[in-house]
Short mmCIF file of C-alpha atoms in Angstrom, two decimals:
data_model
loop_
_atom_site.label_atom_id
_atom_site.label_comp_id
_atom_site.label_asym_id
_atom_site.label_seq_id
_atom_site.Cartn_x
_atom_site.Cartn_y
_atom_site.Cartn_z
CA UNK A 1378 85.85 -34.25 -32.82
CA UNK A 1379 85.48 -34.65 -36.59
CA UNK A 1380 82.45 -36.49 -37.96
CA UNK A 1381 80.64 -37.13 -41.25
CA UNK A 1382 77.63 -34.86 -41.60
CA UNK A 1383 74.93 -33.79 -44.03
CA UNK A 1384 72.56 -30.86 -43.58
CA UNK A 1385 69.73 -32.20 -45.75
CA UNK A 1386 68.97 -35.54 -47.43
CA UNK A 1387 70.26 -36.07 -50.95
CA UNK A 1388 73.23 -37.30 -52.93
CA UNK A 1389 76.82 -37.99 -51.89
CA UNK A 1390 77.70 -34.36 -52.63
CA UNK A 1391 75.75 -33.38 -49.50
CA UNK A 1392 78.27 -35.14 -47.26
CA UNK A 1393 81.05 -33.27 -45.54
CA UNK A 1394 83.25 -33.49 -42.45
CA UNK A 1395 82.58 -31.07 -39.62
CA UNK A 1396 83.59 -30.57 -36.01
CA UNK A 1397 81.01 -31.68 -33.45
CA UNK A 1398 80.96 -32.30 -29.71
CA UNK A 1399 82.73 -35.47 -28.60
CA UNK A 1400 80.22 -37.83 -26.93
CA UNK A 1401 80.49 -38.75 -23.27
CA UNK A 1402 79.91 -42.35 -22.18
CA UNK A 1403 76.75 -42.90 -20.16
CA UNK A 1404 75.82 -45.67 -17.75
CA UNK A 1405 77.45 -48.92 -18.85
CA UNK A 1406 78.97 -47.34 -21.95
CA UNK A 1407 82.53 -47.24 -23.28
CA UNK A 1408 84.10 -44.37 -25.22
CA UNK A 1409 86.00 -45.67 -28.25
CA UNK A 1410 88.57 -43.67 -30.22
CA UNK A 1411 87.75 -44.77 -33.76
CA UNK A 1412 90.60 -45.74 -36.09
CA UNK A 1413 88.44 -47.13 -38.90
CA UNK A 1414 84.79 -47.54 -39.78
CA UNK A 1415 83.07 -49.08 -42.80
CA UNK A 1416 80.29 -48.21 -45.19
CA UNK A 1417 76.96 -50.05 -45.35
CA UNK A 1418 73.84 -49.81 -47.51
CA UNK A 1419 72.01 -48.39 -44.50
CA UNK A 1420 74.33 -45.36 -44.61
CA UNK A 1421 73.31 -44.71 -48.22
CA UNK A 1422 69.60 -44.95 -47.43
CA UNK A 1423 69.94 -42.78 -44.32
CA UNK A 1424 71.78 -40.13 -46.32
CA UNK A 1425 68.85 -40.09 -48.75
CA UNK A 1426 66.49 -39.42 -45.84
CA UNK A 1427 64.71 -42.78 -45.99
CA UNK A 1428 66.20 -44.60 -43.00
CA UNK A 1429 66.37 -42.43 -39.87
CA UNK A 1430 68.41 -43.75 -36.93
CA UNK A 1431 66.51 -45.49 -34.12
CA UNK A 1432 65.30 -43.32 -31.27
CA UNK A 1433 68.20 -42.50 -28.97
CA UNK A 1434 70.91 -43.41 -31.50
CA UNK A 1435 73.47 -41.02 -32.96
CA UNK A 1436 72.43 -39.31 -36.19
CA UNK A 1437 76.02 -39.58 -37.45
CA UNK A 1438 76.44 -42.27 -40.10
CA UNK A 1439 78.31 -45.50 -39.40
CA UNK A 1440 77.09 -48.86 -38.07
CA UNK A 1441 80.47 -50.33 -37.16
CA UNK A 1442 83.86 -49.20 -35.95
CA UNK A 1443 87.25 -50.42 -34.79
CA UNK A 1444 89.56 -48.55 -32.45
CA UNK A 1445 90.76 -48.38 -28.87
CA UNK A 1446 89.04 -47.82 -25.53
CA UNK A 1447 89.43 -44.16 -24.55
CA UNK A 1448 87.05 -43.89 -21.60
CA UNK A 1449 84.67 -45.80 -19.33
CA UNK A 1450 81.26 -44.63 -18.20
CA UNK A 1451 79.76 -45.21 -14.76
CA UNK A 1452 78.54 -48.72 -14.07
CA UNK A 1453 80.94 -50.52 -16.42
CA UNK A 1454 81.67 -54.04 -15.17
CA UNK A 1455 85.41 -54.12 -15.83
CA UNK A 1456 85.30 -56.03 -19.09
CA UNK A 1457 87.51 -53.43 -20.78
CA UNK A 1458 90.38 -51.15 -19.87
CA UNK A 1459 91.83 -47.99 -21.44
CA UNK A 1460 93.82 -48.84 -24.57
CA UNK A 1461 92.11 -52.15 -25.38
CA UNK A 1462 91.75 -52.76 -29.12
CA UNK A 1463 88.05 -53.28 -29.82
CA UNK A 1464 85.48 -53.37 -32.59
CA UNK A 1465 81.80 -52.64 -32.24
CA UNK A 1466 78.39 -53.05 -33.75
CA UNK A 1467 76.61 -49.68 -33.61
CA UNK A 1468 73.19 -48.13 -34.13
CA UNK A 1469 75.00 -45.09 -35.57
CA UNK A 1470 77.93 -42.77 -34.99
CA UNK A 1471 80.80 -44.87 -36.38
CA UNK A 1472 82.03 -42.38 -38.97
CA UNK A 1473 83.53 -40.03 -36.42
CA UNK A 1474 86.67 -39.82 -34.31
CA UNK A 1475 84.89 -41.03 -31.17
CA UNK A 1476 81.78 -43.08 -30.46
CA UNK A 1477 80.11 -44.40 -27.30
CA UNK A 1478 79.16 -48.06 -27.17
CA UNK A 1479 77.34 -50.24 -24.59
CA UNK A 1480 80.12 -52.40 -23.17
CA UNK A 1481 78.29 -55.60 -24.10
CA UNK A 1482 78.39 -54.68 -27.80
CA UNK A 1483 82.21 -54.55 -27.94
CA UNK A 1484 84.40 -57.36 -29.25
CA UNK A 1485 88.17 -57.77 -28.87
CA UNK A 1486 90.26 -57.40 -32.01
CA UNK A 1487 92.48 -60.47 -32.59
CA UNK A 1488 96.14 -59.69 -31.94
CA UNK A 1489 97.26 -60.16 -35.54
CA UNK A 1490 94.46 -58.08 -37.09
CA UNK A 1491 94.67 -54.40 -38.10
CA UNK A 1492 92.01 -51.79 -37.32
CA UNK A 1493 91.25 -51.63 -41.07
CA UNK A 1494 90.56 -55.36 -41.20
CA UNK A 1495 88.57 -55.30 -37.96
CA UNK A 1496 86.32 -52.46 -39.16
CA UNK A 1497 85.02 -54.78 -41.88
CA UNK A 1498 83.72 -57.34 -39.37
CA UNK A 1499 80.95 -56.11 -37.02
CA UNK A 1500 77.96 -55.23 -39.20
CA UNK A 1501 78.49 -57.70 -42.04
CA UNK A 1502 79.61 -60.69 -40.01
CA UNK A 1503 77.18 -60.23 -37.12
CA UNK A 1504 74.34 -59.77 -39.62
CA UNK A 1505 75.26 -62.96 -41.47
CA UNK A 1506 75.77 -64.87 -38.21
CA UNK A 1507 72.42 -63.68 -36.86
CA UNK A 1508 70.55 -64.58 -40.05
CA UNK A 1509 72.05 -68.05 -40.29
CA UNK A 1510 72.05 -69.11 -36.63
CA UNK A 1511 69.59 -66.97 -34.64
CA UNK A 1512 66.95 -66.72 -37.40
CA UNK A 1513 67.58 -69.50 -39.91
CA UNK A 1514 68.77 -72.19 -37.44
CA UNK A 1515 71.16 -73.56 -40.05
CA UNK A 1516 71.93 -77.28 -39.87
CA UNK A 1517 74.81 -79.35 -41.16
CA UNK A 1518 74.41 -80.31 -44.83
CA UNK A 1519 71.73 -77.74 -45.64
CA UNK A 1520 71.87 -75.71 -48.85
CA UNK A 1521 71.85 -71.93 -48.50
CA UNK A 1522 71.18 -69.43 -51.29
CA UNK A 1523 72.92 -66.10 -50.65
CA UNK A 1524 71.94 -63.12 -52.80
CA UNK A 1525 74.58 -60.40 -53.34
CA UNK A 1526 77.25 -63.00 -52.75
CA UNK A 1527 80.17 -60.58 -53.16
CA UNK A 1528 78.84 -58.01 -50.68
CA UNK A 1529 80.20 -57.73 -47.16
CA UNK A 1530 77.33 -59.80 -45.76
CA UNK A 1531 77.52 -62.19 -48.70
CA UNK A 1532 81.22 -62.98 -48.29
CA UNK A 1533 80.74 -63.41 -44.54
CA UNK A 1534 77.72 -65.66 -45.05
CA UNK A 1535 79.59 -67.91 -47.48
CA UNK A 1536 82.33 -68.55 -44.94
CA UNK A 1537 79.90 -69.00 -42.04
CA UNK A 1538 77.85 -71.50 -44.05
CA UNK A 1539 81.06 -73.44 -44.71
CA UNK A 1540 81.94 -73.23 -41.01
CA UNK A 1541 78.53 -74.77 -40.24
CA UNK A 1542 79.35 -77.60 -42.70
CA UNK A 1543 76.55 -76.53 -45.02
CA UNK A 1544 76.55 -75.65 -48.74
CA UNK A 1545 76.67 -71.97 -49.89
CA UNK A 1546 75.21 -71.01 -53.28
CA UNK A 1547 75.29 -67.39 -54.43
CA UNK A 1548 73.97 -64.92 -56.96
CA UNK A 1549 75.86 -61.87 -58.18
CA UNK A 1550 75.75 -59.45 -61.13
CA UNK A 1551 79.21 -59.89 -62.70
CA UNK A 1552 81.66 -62.70 -63.35
CA UNK A 1553 84.23 -60.85 -61.26
CA UNK A 1554 81.89 -60.92 -58.27
CA UNK A 1555 81.09 -64.58 -58.83
CA UNK A 1556 84.81 -65.33 -58.88
CA UNK A 1557 85.27 -63.47 -55.57
CA UNK A 1558 82.41 -65.50 -54.07
CA UNK A 1559 83.98 -68.72 -55.32
CA UNK A 1560 87.29 -67.72 -53.75
CA UNK A 1561 85.44 -67.20 -50.47
CA UNK A 1562 84.07 -70.75 -50.67
CA UNK A 1563 80.82 -70.65 -52.66
CA UNK A 1564 79.94 -74.08 -54.01
CA UNK A 1565 78.13 -72.54 -56.98
CA UNK A 1566 77.34 -69.06 -58.27
CA UNK A 1567 74.95 -67.67 -60.84
CA UNK A 1568 74.74 -64.34 -62.65
CA UNK A 1569 71.25 -63.00 -62.02
CA UNK A 1570 71.58 -60.62 -64.99
CA UNK A 1571 72.25 -63.26 -67.62
CA UNK A 1572 70.57 -66.42 -66.33
CA UNK A 1573 67.55 -67.58 -64.35
CA UNK A 1574 69.10 -68.27 -60.96
CA UNK A 1575 66.11 -70.32 -59.77
CA UNK A 1576 66.50 -72.77 -62.66
CA UNK A 1577 70.25 -72.99 -62.09
CA UNK A 1578 69.80 -73.57 -58.36
CA UNK A 1579 67.31 -76.38 -58.97
CA UNK A 1580 69.68 -77.91 -61.49
CA UNK A 1581 72.61 -77.70 -59.05
CA UNK A 1582 70.57 -79.21 -56.20
CA UNK A 1583 69.11 -81.91 -58.48
CA UNK A 1584 65.61 -80.52 -58.03
CA UNK A 1585 65.67 -80.38 -54.23
CA UNK A 1586 66.04 -76.60 -53.93
CA UNK A 1587 67.61 -74.69 -51.03
CA UNK A 1588 66.78 -74.92 -47.35
CA UNK A 1589 67.58 -71.26 -46.54
CA UNK A 1590 67.55 -68.10 -48.65
CA UNK A 1591 69.32 -64.96 -47.42
CA UNK A 1592 67.52 -62.25 -49.36
CA UNK A 1593 68.48 -58.57 -49.37
CA UNK A 1594 66.56 -57.92 -52.60
CA UNK A 1595 62.91 -58.49 -51.70
CA UNK A 1596 59.92 -58.02 -53.97
CA UNK A 1597 61.46 -58.43 -57.42
CA UNK A 1598 62.89 -61.86 -56.51
CA UNK A 1599 59.89 -63.41 -54.79
CA UNK A 1600 58.80 -65.78 -57.59
CA UNK A 1601 62.27 -67.10 -58.32
CA UNK A 1602 62.98 -67.47 -54.63
CA UNK A 1603 59.88 -69.57 -54.10
CA UNK A 1604 60.64 -71.63 -57.19
CA UNK A 1605 63.93 -72.83 -55.75
CA UNK A 1606 62.93 -72.99 -52.07
CA UNK A 1607 62.79 -76.54 -50.74
CA UNK A 1608 59.88 -78.04 -48.84
CA UNK A 1609 59.96 -76.63 -45.28
CA UNK A 1610 62.52 -74.04 -46.43
CA UNK A 1611 63.19 -70.72 -44.66
CA UNK A 1612 63.20 -67.51 -46.70
CA UNK A 1613 64.90 -64.74 -44.71
CA UNK A 1614 64.41 -61.16 -45.91
CA UNK A 1615 66.83 -58.58 -44.50
CA UNK A 1616 66.74 -55.90 -47.20
CA UNK A 1617 64.54 -54.53 -49.99
CA UNK A 1618 66.96 -53.44 -52.73
CA UNK A 1619 64.45 -54.72 -55.30
CA UNK A 1620 61.43 -53.08 -53.65
CA UNK A 1621 58.83 -54.24 -51.17
CA UNK A 1622 55.82 -54.81 -53.42
CA UNK A 1623 54.70 -58.32 -54.33
CA UNK A 1624 52.24 -58.93 -57.17
CA UNK A 1625 50.96 -62.48 -57.30
CA UNK A 1626 49.84 -65.45 -55.23
CA UNK A 1627 52.77 -65.52 -52.82
CA UNK A 1628 50.97 -67.15 -49.90
CA UNK A 1629 49.49 -70.04 -51.87
CA UNK A 1630 52.89 -70.91 -53.31
CA UNK A 1631 54.60 -70.55 -49.94
CA UNK A 1632 51.94 -72.70 -48.28
CA UNK A 1633 52.31 -75.41 -50.92
CA UNK A 1634 55.94 -75.82 -49.83
CA UNK A 1635 55.25 -75.42 -46.11
CA UNK A 1636 57.79 -72.62 -46.34
CA UNK A 1637 58.29 -69.79 -43.90
CA UNK A 1638 59.24 -66.12 -44.27
CA UNK A 1639 61.41 -64.44 -41.66
CA UNK A 1640 62.43 -60.79 -41.59
CA UNK A 1641 65.25 -59.14 -39.71
CA UNK A 1642 66.67 -55.65 -39.17
CA UNK A 1643 69.56 -55.78 -36.73
CA UNK A 1644 69.86 -52.00 -36.41
CA UNK A 1645 66.33 -51.48 -35.11
CA UNK A 1646 67.07 -53.54 -32.00
CA UNK A 1647 68.36 -50.44 -30.19
CA UNK A 1648 68.16 -49.84 -26.45
CA UNK A 1649 65.38 -47.23 -26.50
CA UNK A 1650 63.07 -49.27 -28.72
CA UNK A 1651 63.34 -52.45 -26.69
CA UNK A 1652 63.17 -51.27 -23.09
CA UNK A 1653 59.43 -52.02 -23.20
CA UNK A 1654 59.79 -55.43 -24.88
CA UNK A 1655 61.00 -57.70 -22.09
CA UNK A 1656 64.49 -58.53 -20.95
CA UNK A 1657 64.97 -61.06 -23.76
CA UNK A 1658 64.99 -58.34 -26.40
CA UNK A 1659 67.03 -56.00 -24.21
CA UNK A 1660 69.79 -58.60 -24.22
CA UNK A 1661 69.45 -59.64 -27.89
CA UNK A 1662 72.51 -57.83 -29.28
CA UNK A 1663 74.60 -58.75 -26.27
CA UNK A 1664 73.73 -62.43 -26.73
CA UNK A 1665 74.52 -62.14 -30.42
CA UNK A 1666 77.88 -60.45 -29.81
CA UNK A 1667 78.78 -62.99 -27.10
CA UNK A 1668 77.92 -65.97 -29.30
CA UNK A 1669 79.87 -64.55 -32.23
CA UNK A 1670 82.88 -63.74 -30.05
CA UNK A 1671 82.97 -67.28 -28.66
CA UNK A 1672 81.98 -69.31 -31.72
CA UNK A 1673 83.40 -67.39 -34.68
CA UNK A 1674 86.01 -64.78 -33.72
CA UNK A 1675 88.76 -67.33 -32.89
CA UNK A 1676 88.76 -68.45 -36.54
CA UNK A 1677 90.02 -65.03 -37.66
CA UNK A 1678 93.34 -65.57 -35.86
CA UNK A 1679 96.35 -66.52 -37.94
CA UNK A 1680 96.85 -70.28 -37.99
CA UNK A 1681 93.23 -71.11 -37.19
CA UNK A 1682 91.63 -73.88 -39.24
CA UNK A 1683 89.31 -73.22 -40.90
CA UNK A 1684 90.51 -69.64 -41.29
CA UNK A 1685 88.04 -66.78 -41.80
CA UNK A 1686 88.97 -63.60 -43.67
CA UNK A 1687 87.43 -60.23 -44.34
CA UNK A 1688 87.30 -59.05 -47.95
CA UNK A 1689 88.10 -55.34 -48.31
CA UNK A 1690 87.38 -53.63 -51.61
CA UNK A 1691 88.86 -50.21 -50.90
CA UNK A 1692 89.95 -47.79 -48.16
CA UNK A 1693 88.97 -44.11 -48.13
CA UNK A 1694 90.15 -41.37 -45.78
CA UNK A 1695 87.33 -39.68 -43.86
CA UNK A 1696 87.41 -36.50 -45.96
CA UNK A 1697 86.70 -38.59 -49.11
CA UNK A 1698 83.48 -40.04 -47.68
CA UNK A 1699 81.43 -38.77 -50.65
CA UNK A 1700 83.60 -40.78 -53.06
CA UNK A 1701 83.10 -43.89 -50.94
CA UNK A 1702 79.32 -43.41 -51.13
CA UNK A 1703 79.49 -42.99 -54.90
CA UNK A 1704 81.39 -46.26 -55.27
CA UNK A 1705 78.79 -48.17 -53.27
CA UNK A 1706 75.91 -46.57 -55.15
CA UNK A 1707 77.48 -47.68 -58.43
CA UNK A 1708 77.46 -51.24 -57.02
CA UNK A 1709 81.05 -51.77 -58.09
CA UNK A 1710 82.58 -52.80 -54.79
CA UNK A 1711 83.50 -56.40 -54.06
CA UNK A 1712 83.62 -56.72 -50.28
CA UNK A 1713 83.74 -53.90 -47.76
CA UNK A 1714 84.49 -50.21 -48.24
CA UNK A 1715 86.46 -49.05 -45.19
CA UNK A 1716 86.70 -45.46 -43.93
CA UNK A 1717 89.96 -44.52 -42.20
CA UNK A 1718 89.96 -41.84 -39.54
CA UNK A 1719 92.55 -39.02 -39.67
#
């Protein structure tokens, strides 16, 4: 099969498409013929050599894919049949013509949705759903600050916050991105490059601050985040685009607000790493996928109210994978960058 590959870490120019062995489904796994995948920040960092795949995962890039069931491994429980249209959250391997997936990680693609649209769902939407419901325990009426509001996770989080009858507030770096976030349902948006978002958030919330912060930036935002975090607020860190170092009295300020910090990396919850961490963790992704499939996926169907939508920035054929990486590195995309298989 064809797959994205790089021989040594570095820039986008190191990426190319090569022929590799097609994987075979193991116990409880499904072989999926991939029609489309999507690009994520983790792919960029892995290509640079700073984010190796979890033990036992494919070293091919790609954390999500949409396609059709092409084979069933031993021990499958009959959830899927050959030809079913499915999408999947992966620990790697999505940017290839075939990928194997534990059957519990697969989700059905709604009948009126294309593979291109479906490929933009698994990583971004499951990440946002996990952060808001499994980690943040979002409640009706709460205020949620979402950094990178026009990213794949950001656009998903805005709509999921609305679905939970809470209030989404975003930051972004351009007016175009703020407009896209507003179109997705953001109640307010602030340009972090031209204004102090913490002051604006406090002004918008009449001094109360936000109950949850979804933070993919990290260290460089810590003071402003704490300034606009409400009493008993939850600050959830799921990325470190702004670095991991903190200089200052973080704990005293956090303690003064009775705030809490949570961290989450969905990819690291792979099978090999969690076999020794009790059955609860072994089933974590399956529980997440099941909850999302039951509670959120129906709202993607045409005619559903409220209606959820993916936001796709651009579509690249597999052999132009380097150009797709360059676009993401330039931080110009609004929504997901989708990779189409030949």
